[in-house]
Amino acid sequence: MTFTSSPVVVATRAAIGLVFAAVTAMPVAAQSLPAAKDLIEKWASTVNAQGYKGHKTSRATFAFDLPAMGMSANMEAVQSYNPLRSAQRIELPGMGEMRNGFDGNVGWATNPMQGATLLSGEALASAKEDSDEDNYGRMSKAIVSSETMEKTKLNNEDCYKVKHTYKSGRTSFDCFSVASGLIVWSQSTSVTPQGTFDVIASYSAYKDFAGMKRPVTTTIDQAGQQIILTLRNWEWDVVDDKAFDLPPDVKALVEKK
């Protein structure tokens, strides 16, 4: 003989099922996630993000590789901290120099194929925000909020994914290694005269450079191209002010404007 459940039993089971579903659906993982503030503080301490203070300028040199094109180049990035200024230069074999920078007011870019361009709008706002060295420590005043989104696995490491929101409205993401606290992956938006691109970067082989820990290898995926930057050297206070001067073709655009 087969007995069917009574309406009371069925209702009780249904109620238990609803309670169980509600409990298991609670954001337990979210509650256990570390605060973004704590992750950033650990990161900044681990890499000595404030180590640039007391210095006026920095100069970094890289190997710049485009594997898909079989192209290798030398790259230099210089920075001034007071006032905030920056400039980058890539020497492309057989093609010439690609340069870009921000002198505190003017954001610019120039290359042999397209000539000089002045940045405006979102591109200029990004250049201003990116010139702040406190961005490396994720402590820039341009970042108005940071939030831990999830625990995930990126760049072959368990990490906590954090979302940053900037004054300009743009957002970026970092993944902080659970094991080391180092940033192993990031995602951002690059606004350039040629358009807006999603940029994904992976970082590895952190090493001490002049008192601050930085990744030796940065692998960037942007617009279907992969770029590998290998940090060769980092120097403090060796940059002349002339390094931040606007190139003649950029000056001509400024004067025309």
Backbone as CSV, one residue per row, in Angstrom:
resi,resn,N_x,N_y,N_z,CA_x,CA_y,CA_z,C_x,C_y,C_z
1,MET,0.846,-1.186,0.000,0.000,0.000,0.000,0.881,1.235,0.000
2,THR,0.538,2.197,-0.793,1.309,3.426,-0.893,0.569,4.555,-0.213
3,PHE,1.275,5.273,0.674,0.664,6.393,1.399,1.155,7.711,0.787
4,THR,0.225,8.563,0.476,0.601,9.887,-0.020,0.761,10.825,1.159
5,SER,1.607,11.847,0.998,1.837,12.806,2.062,0.583,13.630,2.303
6,SER,0.353,13.943,3.544,-0.809,14.768,3.879,-0.527,16.202,3.487
7,PRO,-1.535,17.038,3.315,-1.324,18.453,2.988,-0.431,19.156,3.999
8,VAL,-0.514,18.759,5.288,0.302,19.392,6.311,1.775,19.073,6.083
9,VAL,2.057,17.793,5.754,3.443,17.392,5.511,3.994,18.093,4.284
10,VAL,3.168,18.143,3.240,3.602,18.803,2.012,3.903,20.277,2.275
11,ALA,3.027,20.949,3.030,3.220,22.353,3.331,4.464,22.563,4.177
12,THR,4.685,21.642,5.141,5.863,21.755,6.002,7.145,21.602,5.201
13,ARG,7.125,20.590,4.308,8.303,20.381,3.464,8.569,21.604,2.585
14,ALA,7.505,22.179,2.061,7.654,23.351,1.204,8.245,24.515,1.990
15,ALA,7.759,24.684,3.216,8.257,25.777,4.046,9.733,25.587,4.360
16,ILE,10.104,24.330,4.710,11.508,24.038,5.007,12.367,24.296,3.783
17,GLY,11.830,23.897,2.607,12.570,24.114,1.368,12.807,25.588,1.099
18,LEU,11.789,26.428,1.352,11.928,27.865,1.129,12.949,28.470,2.080
19,VAL,12.897,28.032,3.358,13.849,28.546,4.333,15.267,28.148,3.957
20,PHE,15.441,26.859,3.556,16.769,26.372,3.176,17.307,27.142,1.975
21,ALA,16.419,27.360,0.994,16.842,28.100,-0.208,17.245,29.519,0.146
22,ALA,16.478,30.143,1.052,16.790,31.510,1.442,18.125,31.583,2.167
23,VAL,18.373,30.609,3.046,19.617,30.597,3.814,20.816,30.365,2.914
24,THR,20.703,29.382,1.993,21.834,29.074,1.113,22.076,30.180,0.097
25,ALA,21.045,31.002,-0.150,21.211,32.097,-1.109,21.797,33.341,-0.469
26,MET,21.941,33.342,0.860,22.520,34.509,1.526,23.955,34.718,1.068
27,PRO,24.389,35.949,0.926,25.744,36.228,0.423,26.820,35.955,1.465
28,VAL,26.982,34.668,1.802,27.981,34.289,2.790,29.376,34.643,2.308
29,ALA,29.635,34.351,1.003,30.962,34.624,0.455,31.264,36.118,0.503
30,ALA,30.217,36.924,0.156,30.421,38.358,0.159,30.742,38.855,1.560
31,GLN,30.070,38.264,2.568,30.302,38.680,3.937,31.719,38.351,4.393
32,SER,32.308,37.309,3.797,33.633,36.879,4.231,34.761,37.523,3.424
33,LEU,34.406,38.331,2.434,35.431,38.972,1.623,36.125,40.069,2.422
34,PRO,37.451,40.183,2.287,38.157,41.268,2.976,37.792,42.611,2.371
35,ALA,37.808,43.643,3.183,37.506,44.984,2.696,38.583,45.444,1.718
36,ALA,38.162,46.176,0.701,39.118,46.683,-0.284,40.185,47.539,0.392
37,LYS,39.795,48.299,1.395,40.728,49.156,2.111,41.873,48.338,2.718
38,ASP,41.531,47.179,3.282,42.556,46.325,3.893,43.483,45.719,2.838
39,LEU,42.914,45.308,1.713,43.724,44.743,0.631,44.695,45.789,0.088
40,ILE,44.206,47.013,-0.072,45.044,48.094,-0.600,46.145,48.444,0.383
41,GLU,45.810,48.495,1.658,46.821,48.814,2.674,47.920,47.760,2.698
42,LYS,47.534,46.482,2.594,48.533,45.406,2.583,49.417,45.512,1.349
43,TRP,48.793,45.745,0.198,49.528,45.898,-1.059,50.515,47.056,-0.976
44,ALA,50.017,48.208,-0.512,50.866,49.408,-0.448,52.044,49.203,0.487
45,SER,51.802,48.484,1.581,52.889,48.203,2.532,53.894,47.224,1.931
46,THR,53.391,46.188,1.264,54.256,45.149,0.695,55.197,45.717,-0.367
47,VAL,54.685,46.619,-1.201,55.512,47.156,-2.294,56.192,48.469,-1.915
48,ASN,55.926,48.969,-0.705,56.448,50.272,-0.273,56.025,51.356,-1.260
49,ALA,54.709,51.458,-1.458,54.158,52.359,-2.466,54.480,53.822,-2.206
50,GLN,54.779,54.173,-0.961,55.110,55.559,-0.637,56.614,55.829,-0.764
51,GLY,57.345,54.856,-1.263,58.794,54.984,-1.363,59.258,56.068,-2.311
52,TYR,58.364,56.551,-3.153,58.755,57.614,-4.092,58.856,58.961,-3.395
53,LYS,58.221,59.089,-2.228,58.224,60.379,-1.539,59.636,60.732,-1.090
54,GLY,59.964,61.994,-1.224,61.321,62.433,-0.952,62.144,62.519,-2.221
55,HIS,61.578,62.018,-3.312,62.236,62.098,-4.618,61.486,63.078,-5.511
56,LYS,62.206,63.693,-6.432,61.606,64.664,-7.340,61.169,64.029,-8.654
57,THR,61.977,63.088,-9.157,61.678,62.472,-10.448,62.053,60.997,-10.433
58,SER,61.563,60.271,-11.442,61.972,58.880,-11.637,62.137,58.604,-13.122
59,ARG,62.963,57.622,-13.409,63.176,57.195,-14.792,63.195,55.671,-14.818
60,ALA,62.319,55.084,-15.635,62.252,53.630,-15.775,62.523,53.256,-17.224
61,THR,63.261,52.171,-17.424,63.520,51.671,-18.780,62.977,50.253,-18.907
62,PHE,62.437,49.960,-20.075,61.793,48.679,-20.326,62.233,48.102,-21.673
63,ALA,62.088,46.793,-21.787,62.065,46.144,-23.093,60.596,46.078,-23.496
64,PHE,60.302,46.512,-24.718,58.930,46.576,-25.220,58.821,45.572,-26.369
65,ASP,58.023,44.522,-26.194,57.943,43.455,-27.201,56.516,43.264,-27.702
66,LEU,56.381,43.157,-29.024,55.126,42.814,-29.694,55.322,41.449,-30.359
67,PRO,55.045,40.355,-29.642,55.340,39.013,-30.159,54.700,38.711,-31.509
68,ALA,53.439,39.125,-31.718,52.736,38.807,-32.962,53.401,39.442,-34.174
69,MET,54.092,40.577,-33.968,54.753,41.277,-35.065,56.253,40.997,-35.100
70,GLY,56.729,40.221,-34.121,58.159,39.956,-34.048,58.970,41.216,-33.833
71,MET,58.401,42.175,-33.124,59.048,43.472,-32.944,59.474,43.678,-31.498
72,SER,60.674,44.182,-31.321,61.190,44.537,-29.995,61.690,45.976,-30.036
73,ALA,61.504,46.682,-28.935,61.908,48.086,-28.884,62.338,48.442,-27.468
74,ASN,62.925,49.614,-27.338,63.279,50.151,-26.029,62.241,51.184,-25.626
75,MET,61.886,51.188,-24.352,60.891,52.126,-23.839,61.444,52.831,-22.612
76,GLU,61.138,54.119,-22.503,61.538,54.912,-21.343,60.317,55.653,-20.817
77,ALA,60.161,55.668,-19.491,59.069,56.410,-18.860,59.659,57.291,-17.768
78,VAL,59.387,58.588,-17.844,59.890,59.513,-16.826,58.712,60.171,-16.129
79,GLN,58.942,60.547,-14.866,57.875,61.089,-14.037,58.420,62.208,-13.160
80,SER,57.621,63.239,-12.995,57.924,64.310,-12.046,56.787,64.334,-11.027
81,TYR,57.130,64.486,-9.747,56.116,64.385,-8.699,55.578,65.725,-8.221
82,ASN,56.338,66.771,-8.363,55.869,68.077,-7.941,56.526,69.144,-8.814
83,PRO,55.829,69.599,-9.867,54.450,69.262,-10.235,54.355,67.886,-10.896
84,LEU,53.110,67.361,-10.988,52.884,66.068,-11.608,53.011,66.183,-13.127
85,ARG,54.013,65.509,-13.664,54.232,65.481,-15.106,54.740,64.097,-15.485
86,SER,54.496,63.707,-16.717,54.960,62.393,-17.165,55.224,62.417,-18.658
87,ALA,56.090,61.508,-19.091,56.380,61.379,-20.520,56.894,59.963,-20.786
88,GLN,56.488,59.411,-21.918,56.932,58.078,-22.326,57.451,58.134,-23.758
89,ARG,58.417,57.276,-24.033,59.010,57.234,-25.362,59.329,55.795,-25.723
90,ILE,58.916,55.386,-26.922,59.220,54.051,-27.428,59.950,54.208,-28.756
91,GLU,61.119,53.620,-28.855,61.919,53.696,-30.077,61.621,52.468,-30.942
92,LEU,60.869,52.657,-32.010,60.486,51.559,-32.893,61.525,51.406,-34.000
93,PRO,62.209,50.271,-34.072,63.248,50.074,-35.090,62.706,50.279,-36.504
94,GLY,63.371,51.135,-37.252,62.978,51.372,-38.634,61.761,52.252,-38.806
95,MET,61.158,52.716,-37.702,59.932,53.505,-37.806,60.047,54.866,-37.128
96,GLY,60.830,54.952,-36.077,60.947,56.210,-35.346,60.398,56.095,-33.934
97,GLU,60.108,57.231,-33.327,59.670,57.264,-31.934,58.156,57.462,-31.805
98,MET,57.590,56.735,-30.858,56.230,56.995,-30.409,56.352,57.638,-29.033
99,ARG,55.706,58.807,-28.843,55.839,59.519,-27.580,54.472,59.985,-27.088
100,ASN,54.352,60.109,-25.791,53.147,60.700,-25.205,53.504,61.281,-23.855
101,GLY,52.670,62.176,-23.356,52.983,62.780,-22.080,51.895,63.698,-21.569
102,PHE,52.154,64.224,-20.374,51.272,65.185,-19.732,52.151,66.156,-18.951
103,ASP,52.025,67.464,-19.243,52.926,68.436,-18.616,52.284,69.209,-17.470
104,GLY,51.154,68.721,-16.985,50.419,69.395,-15.920,49.170,70.069,-16.441
105,ASN,49.190,70.404,-17.725,48.022,71.018,-18.371,47.668,70.345,-19.690
106,VAL,48.693,70.081,-20.469,48.496,69.538,-21.823,48.817,68.054,-21.852
107,GLY,47.876,67.278,-22.363,48.118,65.866,-22.637,48.330,65.706,-24.128
108,TRP,49.299,64.915,-24.531,49.648,64.866,-25.945,50.176,63.485,-26.332
109,ALA,50.183,63.240,-27.640,50.755,62.017,-28.197,51.262,62.330,-29.591
110,THR,52.334,61.643,-29.976,52.868,61.841,-31.325,53.544,60.557,-31.785
111,ASN,53.376,60.252,-33.067,54.042,59.082,-33.634,54.310,59.317,-35.116
112,PRO,55.231,58.548,-35.707,55.638,58.792,-37.102,54.515,58.606,-38.114
113,MET,53.516,57.788,-37.776,52.451,57.491,-38.729,51.365,58.552,-38.763
114,GLN,51.021,59.104,-37.574,49.877,60.005,-37.493,50.225,61.414,-37.045
115,GLY,51.463,61.641,-36.677,51.855,62.966,-36.238,51.420,63.260,-34.814
116,ALA,51.277,64.541,-34.500,50.980,64.979,-33.140,49.479,65.133,-32.915
117,THR,49.064,64.842,-31.672,47.662,64.970,-31.274,47.595,65.524,-29.863
118,LEU,46.646,66.415,-29.614,46.381,66.907,-28.267,45.230,66.109,-27.665
119,LEU,45.374,65.730,-26.404,44.317,64.991,-25.727,43.245,65.955,-25.235
120,SER,42.015,65.482,-25.221,40.907,66.280,-24.720,39.874,65.345,-24.100
121,GLY,38.914,65.916,-23.407,37.831,65.120,-22.842,38.312,64.023,-21.911
122,GLU,37.775,62.817,-22.102,38.106,61.686,-21.242,39.583,61.317,-21.323
123,ALA,40.168,61.455,-22.498,41.584,61.107,-22.663,42.462,62.028,-21.822
124,LEU,42.141,63.323,-21.786,42.911,64.275,-20.987,42.686,64.026,-19.501
125,ALA,41.442,63.733,-19.124,41.138,63.440,-17.717,41.901,62.211,-17.238
126,SER,41.992,61.193,-18.090,42.742,59.983,-17.741,44.226,60.283,-17.597
127,ALA,44.756,61.127,-18.494,46.175,61.487,-18.421,46.486,62.195,-17.113
128,LYS,45.596,63.077,-16.680,45.786,63.781,-15.408,45.786,62.795,-14.251
129,GLU,44.819,61.890,-14.248,44.715,60.923,-13.147,45.902,59.964,-13.139
130,ASP,46.329,59.541,-14.322,47.405,58.556,-14.406,48.771,59.128,-14.060
131,SER,48.908,60.451,-14.071,50.210,61.049,-13.767,50.516,61.029,-12.273
132,ASP,49.547,60.695,-11.451,49.717,60.667,-9.992,50.372,59.356,-9.575
133,GLU,51.566,59.424,-8.970,52.283,58.223,-8.555,51.518,57.442,-7.502
134,ASP,50.612,58.099,-6.765,49.812,57.385,-5.764,48.862,56.375,-6.399
135,ASN,48.708,56.424,-7.718,47.925,55.397,-8.402,48.546,54.014,-8.212
136,TYR,49.888,53.965,-8.149,50.546,52.667,-7.993,50.130,52.007,-6.683
137,GLY,50.006,52.804,-5.641,49.573,52.271,-4.355,48.066,52.174,-4.236
138,ARG,47.340,52.578,-5.290,45.877,52.615,-5.307,45.343,53.528,-4.204
139,MET,46.097,54.598,-3.934,45.728,55.544,-2.889,45.552,56.950,-3.440
140,SER,45.439,57.084,-4.751,45.294,58.394,-5.372,43.978,59.044,-4.965
141,LYS,43.997,60.378,-4.819,42.778,61.118,-4.513,41.790,61.057,-5.674
142,ALA,42.287,60.658,-6.839,41.404,60.529,-8.001,40.478,59.325,-7.870
143,ILE,40.836,58.360,-7.002,39.985,57.189,-6.768,39.000,57.531,-5.665
144,VAL,37.715,57.576,-5.994,36.705,57.989,-5.013,36.136,56.812,-4.233
145,SER,36.249,55.587,-4.767,35.766,54.419,-4.028,36.429,53.148,-4.546
146,SER,36.574,52.173,-3.637,37.107,50.854,-3.994,36.262,49.815,-3.275
147,GLU,35.913,48.737,-3.977,35.014,47.727,-3.424,35.471,46.326,-3.820
148,THR,35.544,45.420,-2.857,35.889,44.030,-3.146,34.664,43.342,-3.741
149,MET,34.818,42.781,-4.948,33.693,42.211,-5.681,33.530,40.708,-5.464
150,GLU,34.664,39.980,-5.498,34.587,38.523,-5.410,35.968,37.923,-5.193
151,LYS,35.973,36.659,-4.812,37.203,35.876,-4.800,37.193,35.029,-6.060
152,THR,38.275,35.055,-6.821,38.310,34.364,-8.098,39.722,33.859,-8.370
153,LYS,39.957,33.367,-9.560,41.283,32.903,-9.962,41.656,33.579,-11.266
154,LEU,42.715,34.372,-11.228,43.187,35.076,-12.414,44.707,35.041,-12.420
155,ASN,45.275,34.979,-13.623,46.727,34.885,-13.759,47.274,33.720,-12.935
156,ASN,46.479,32.634,-12.913,46.858,31.381,-12.232,47.006,31.526,-10.719
157,GLU,46.329,32.536,-10.140,46.392,32.712,-8.698,45.015,32.999,-8.122
158,ASP,44.746,32.439,-6.933,43.547,32.822,-6.205,43.716,34.267,-5.771
159,CYS,42.691,35.080,-6.024,42.828,36.503,-5.716,41.477,37.131,-5.441
160,TYR,41.526,38.315,-4.845,40.326,39.095,-4.558,40.222,40.215,-5.593
161,LYS,39.080,40.246,-6.272,38.872,41.236,-7.329,38.260,42.503,-6.735
162,VAL,38.922,43.632,-6.968,38.499,44.922,-6.413,38.179,45.887,-7.549
163,LYS,37.073,46.585,-7.403,36.660,47.598,-8.381,36.987,48.981,-7.840
164,HIS,37.656,49.809,-8.664,37.957,51.197,-8.304,37.133,52.128,-9.199
165,THR,36.598,53.176,-8.603,35.875,54.197,-9.364,36.596,55.527,-9.198
166,TYR,36.856,56.200,-10.332,37.614,57.448,-10.343,36.689,58.665,-10.441
167,LYS,37.234,59.828,-10.101,36.476,61.075,-10.198,35.943,61.295,-11.599
168,SER,36.715,60.896,-12.596,36.306,61.091,-13.983,35.138,60.198,-14.385
169,GLY,34.827,59.202,-13.539,33.742,58.281,-13.850,34.206,56.941,-14.377
170,ARG,35.462,56.855,-14.785,35.967,55.584,-15.292,36.160,54.601,-14.140
171,THR,36.201,53.326,-14.462,36.414,52.285,-13.465,37.574,51.393,-13.886
172,SER,38.182,50.740,-12.903,39.221,49.756,-13.182,39.100,48.641,-12.152
173,PHE,39.765,47.521,-12.426,39.706,46.364,-11.532,41.118,45.845,-11.273
174,ASP,41.353,45.414,-10.054,42.601,44.750,-9.682,42.276,43.417,-9.041
175,CYS,43.196,42.463,-9.170,43.071,41.215,-8.436,44.271,41.077,-7.510
176,PHE,44.006,41.069,-6.196,45.051,40.985,-5.179,45.235,39.525,-4.783
177,SER,46.455,39.013,-4.927,46.749,37.624,-4.601,46.380,37.307,-3.156
178,VAL,45.666,36.199,-2.949,45.320,35.764,-1.594,46.591,35.437,-0.822
179,ALA,47.558,34.834,-1.503,48.774,34.371,-0.832,49.745,35.497,-0.502
180,SER,49.982,36.383,-1.460,51.032,37.392,-1.278,50.523,38.808,-1.054
181,GLY,49.284,39.081,-1.440,48.757,40.435,-1.363,49.141,41.300,-2.542
182,LEU,49.948,40.769,-3.464,50.384,41.528,-4.631,49.305,41.541,-5.707
183,ILE,49.269,42.599,-6.499,48.345,42.666,-7.622,48.893,41.795,-8.753
184,VAL,48.102,40.824,-9.193,48.560,39.899,-10.229,47.846,40.114,-11.563
185,TRP,46.794,40.932,-11.548,45.974,41.119,-12.752,45.223,42.430,-12.601
186,SER,45.007,43.115,-13.711,44.179,44.317,-13.671,43.449,44.493,-14.997
187,GLN,42.364,45.232,-14.935,41.576,45.558,-16.126,41.205,47.025,-16.057
188,SER,41.382,47.723,-17.163,41.072,49.144,-17.192,40.647,49.542,-18.597
189,THR,40.304,50.804,-18.742,39.933,51.348,-20.049,40.950,52.404,-20.443
190,SER,41.484,52.270,-21.629,42.451,53.236,-22.149,41.747,54.136,-23.161
191,VAL,41.721,55.439,-22.850,41.103,56.409,-23.759,42.216,57.112,-24.520
192,THR,42.267,56.929,-25.826,43.337,57.469,-26.659,42.740,58.246,-27.833
193,PRO,43.560,59.013,-28.538,43.060,59.712,-29.735,42.520,58.741,-30.792
194,GLN,42.972,57.488,-30.741,42.523,56.493,-31.709,41.247,55.770,-31.268
195,GLY,40.790,56.028,-30.035,39.584,55.376,-29.551,39.743,54.887,-28.122
196,THR,38.718,54.200,-27.636,38.703,53.654,-26.282,38.878,52.147,-26.343
197,PHE,39.807,51.625,-25.523,40.118,50.206,-25.564,40.117,49.608,-24.154
198,ASP,39.658,48.370,-24.063,39.796,47.625,-22.821,41.226,47.104,-22.734
199,VAL,41.817,47.235,-21.566,43.202,46.813,-21.366,43.250,45.819,-20.206
200,ILE,43.802,44.650,-20.464,43.992,43.644,-19.423,45.485,43.428,-19.241
201,ALA,45.938,43.514,-18.000,47.368,43.365,-17.708,47.587,42.286,-16.659
202,SER,48.612,41.481,-16.875,49.031,40.481,-15.896,50.435,40.825,-15.430
203,TYR,50.685,40.662,-14.128,51.965,41.056,-13.533,52.638,39.857,-12.884
204,SER,53.954,39.765,-13.051,54.671,38.626,-12.467,56.115,39.000,-12.145
205,ALA,56.740,38.135,-11.355,58.163,38.265,-10.990,58.469,39.603,-10.328
206,TYR,57.740,39.912,-9.269,58.003,41.163,-8.545,59.425,41.170,-7.992
207,LYS,60.028,42.364,-8.041,61.410,42.516,-7.605,61.611,43.927,-7.050
208,ASP,62.562,44.075,-6.138,62.851,45.382,-5.578,63.635,46.231,-6.580
209,PHE,63.104,47.421,-6.859,63.789,48.395,-7.707,63.895,49.699,-6.925
210,ALA,65.115,50.035,-6.518,65.373,51.306,-5.831,64.450,51.523,-4.637
211,GLY,64.204,50.456,-3.886,63.440,50.578,-2.654,61.955,50.328,-2.763
212,MET,61.455,50.110,-3.993,60.042,49.788,-4.180,59.920,48.490,-4.975
213,LYS,58.933,47.686,-4.613,58.747,46.408,-5.299,57.828,46.616,-6.500
214,ARG,58.293,46.147,-7.668,57.534,46.295,-8.905,57.624,45.010,-9.724
215,PRO,56.626,44.765,-10.603,56.689,43.566,-11.435,57.760,43.700,-12.516
216,VAL,58.556,42.670,-12.680,59.544,42.673,-13.762,58.830,42.534,-15.104
217,THR,57.822,41.669,-15.150,57.117,41.400,-16.404,55.656,41.835,-16.314
218,THR,55.237,42.658,-17.268,53.843,43.066,-17.405,53.378,42.671,-18.794
219,THR,52.365,41.810,-18.853,51.815,41.357,-20.130,50.478,42.042,-20.349
220,ILE,50.384,42.800,-21.445,49.209,43.628,-21.710,48.482,43.101,-22.944
221,ASP,47.169,42.935,-22.818,46.326,42.580,-23.957,45.401,43.755,-24.241
222,GLN,45.520,44.321,-25.443,44.746,45.498,-25.813,44.460,45.479,-27.308
223,ALA,43.195,45.642,-27.642,42.773,45.748,-29.045,43.294,44.587,-29.892
224,GLY,43.281,43.392,-29.327,43.706,42.218,-30.068,45.204,42.033,-30.168
225,GLN,45.968,42.902,-29.538,47.420,42.815,-29.551,47.953,42.526,-28.150
226,GLN,49.030,41.779,-28.092,49.685,41.512,-26.814,51.025,42.236,-26.775
227,ILE,51.248,42.944,-25.683,52.497,43.667,-25.461,53.132,43.136,-24.185
228,ILE,54.421,42.881,-24.229,55.141,42.425,-23.042,56.172,43.477,-22.662
229,LEU,56.027,44.022,-21.465,56.982,44.995,-20.943,57.858,44.320,-19.892
230,THR,59.157,44.444,-20.042,60.101,43.891,-19.068,60.878,45.043,-18.457
231,LEU,60.665,45.268,-17.167,61.329,46.369,-16.474,62.807,46.049,-16.295
232,ARG,63.641,46.927,-16.826,65.090,46.718,-16.748,65.743,47.485,-15.608
233,ASN,65.292,48.751,-15.447,65.975,49.577,-14.451,65.054,50.691,-13.972
234,TRP,65.308,51.156,-12.733,64.540,52.250,-12.142,65.525,53.165,-11.428
235,GLU,65.437,54.474,-11.713,66.349,55.437,-11.107,65.564,56.629,-10.566
236,TRP,66.062,57.179,-9.459,65.476,58.377,-8.882,66.330,59.606,-9.223
237,ASP,65.649,60.728,-9.419,66.284,62.048,-9.456,67.414,62.173,-10.473
238,VAL,67.211,61.607,-11.653,68.205,61.726,-12.721,67.596,62.387,-13.964
239,VAL,66.357,62.858,-13.849,65.636,63.379,-15.010,65.708,64.902,-15.052
240,ASP,66.111,65.433,-16.201,66.153,66.869,-16.407,64.755,67.377,-16.760
241,ASP,64.453,68.617,-16.357,63.143,69.201,-16.645,62.815,69.206,-18.137
242,LYS,63.843,69.271,-18.970,63.614,69.306,-20.413,62.906,68.050,-20.921
243,ALA,63.003,66.968,-20.159,62.369,65.714,-20.571,60.853,65.848,-20.641
244,PHE,60.304,66.866,-19.963,58.854,67.057,-19.935,58.388,68.168,-20.868
245,ASP,59.332,68.764,-21.608,58.967,69.802,-22.564,58.104,69.226,-23.679
246,LEU,57.201,70.037,-24.177,56.377,69.609,-25.309,57.236,69.542,-26.564
247,PRO,57.104,68.483,-27.369,57.821,68.415,-28.643,57.377,69.564,-29.557
248,PRO,58.220,69.970,-30.488,57.887,71.102,-31.372,56.543,70.952,-32.084
249,ASP,56.233,69.747,-32.594,54.963,69.589,-33.314,53.761,69.689,-32.382
250,VAL,53.950,69.306,-31.113,52.873,69.453,-30.126,52.714,70.927,-29.754
251,LYS,53.836,71.623,-29.577,53.799,73.052,-29.285,53.049,73.813,-30.368
252,ALA,53.287,73.426,-31.611,52.631,74.103,-32.733,51.101,73.934,-32.648
253,LEU,50.646,72.753,-32.224,49.204,72.520,-32.076,48.625,73.347,-30.942
254,VAL,49.385,73.456,-29.840,48.939,74.249,-28.695,48.794,75.715,-29.094
255,GLU,49.802,76.228,-29.804,49.765,77.634,-30.228,48.633,77.901,-31.226
256,LYS,48.388,76.931,-32.060,47.312,77.065,-33.045,45.961,77.051,-32.353
257,LYS,45.850,76.232,-31.309,44.604,76.137,-30.587,44.319,77.411,-29.804
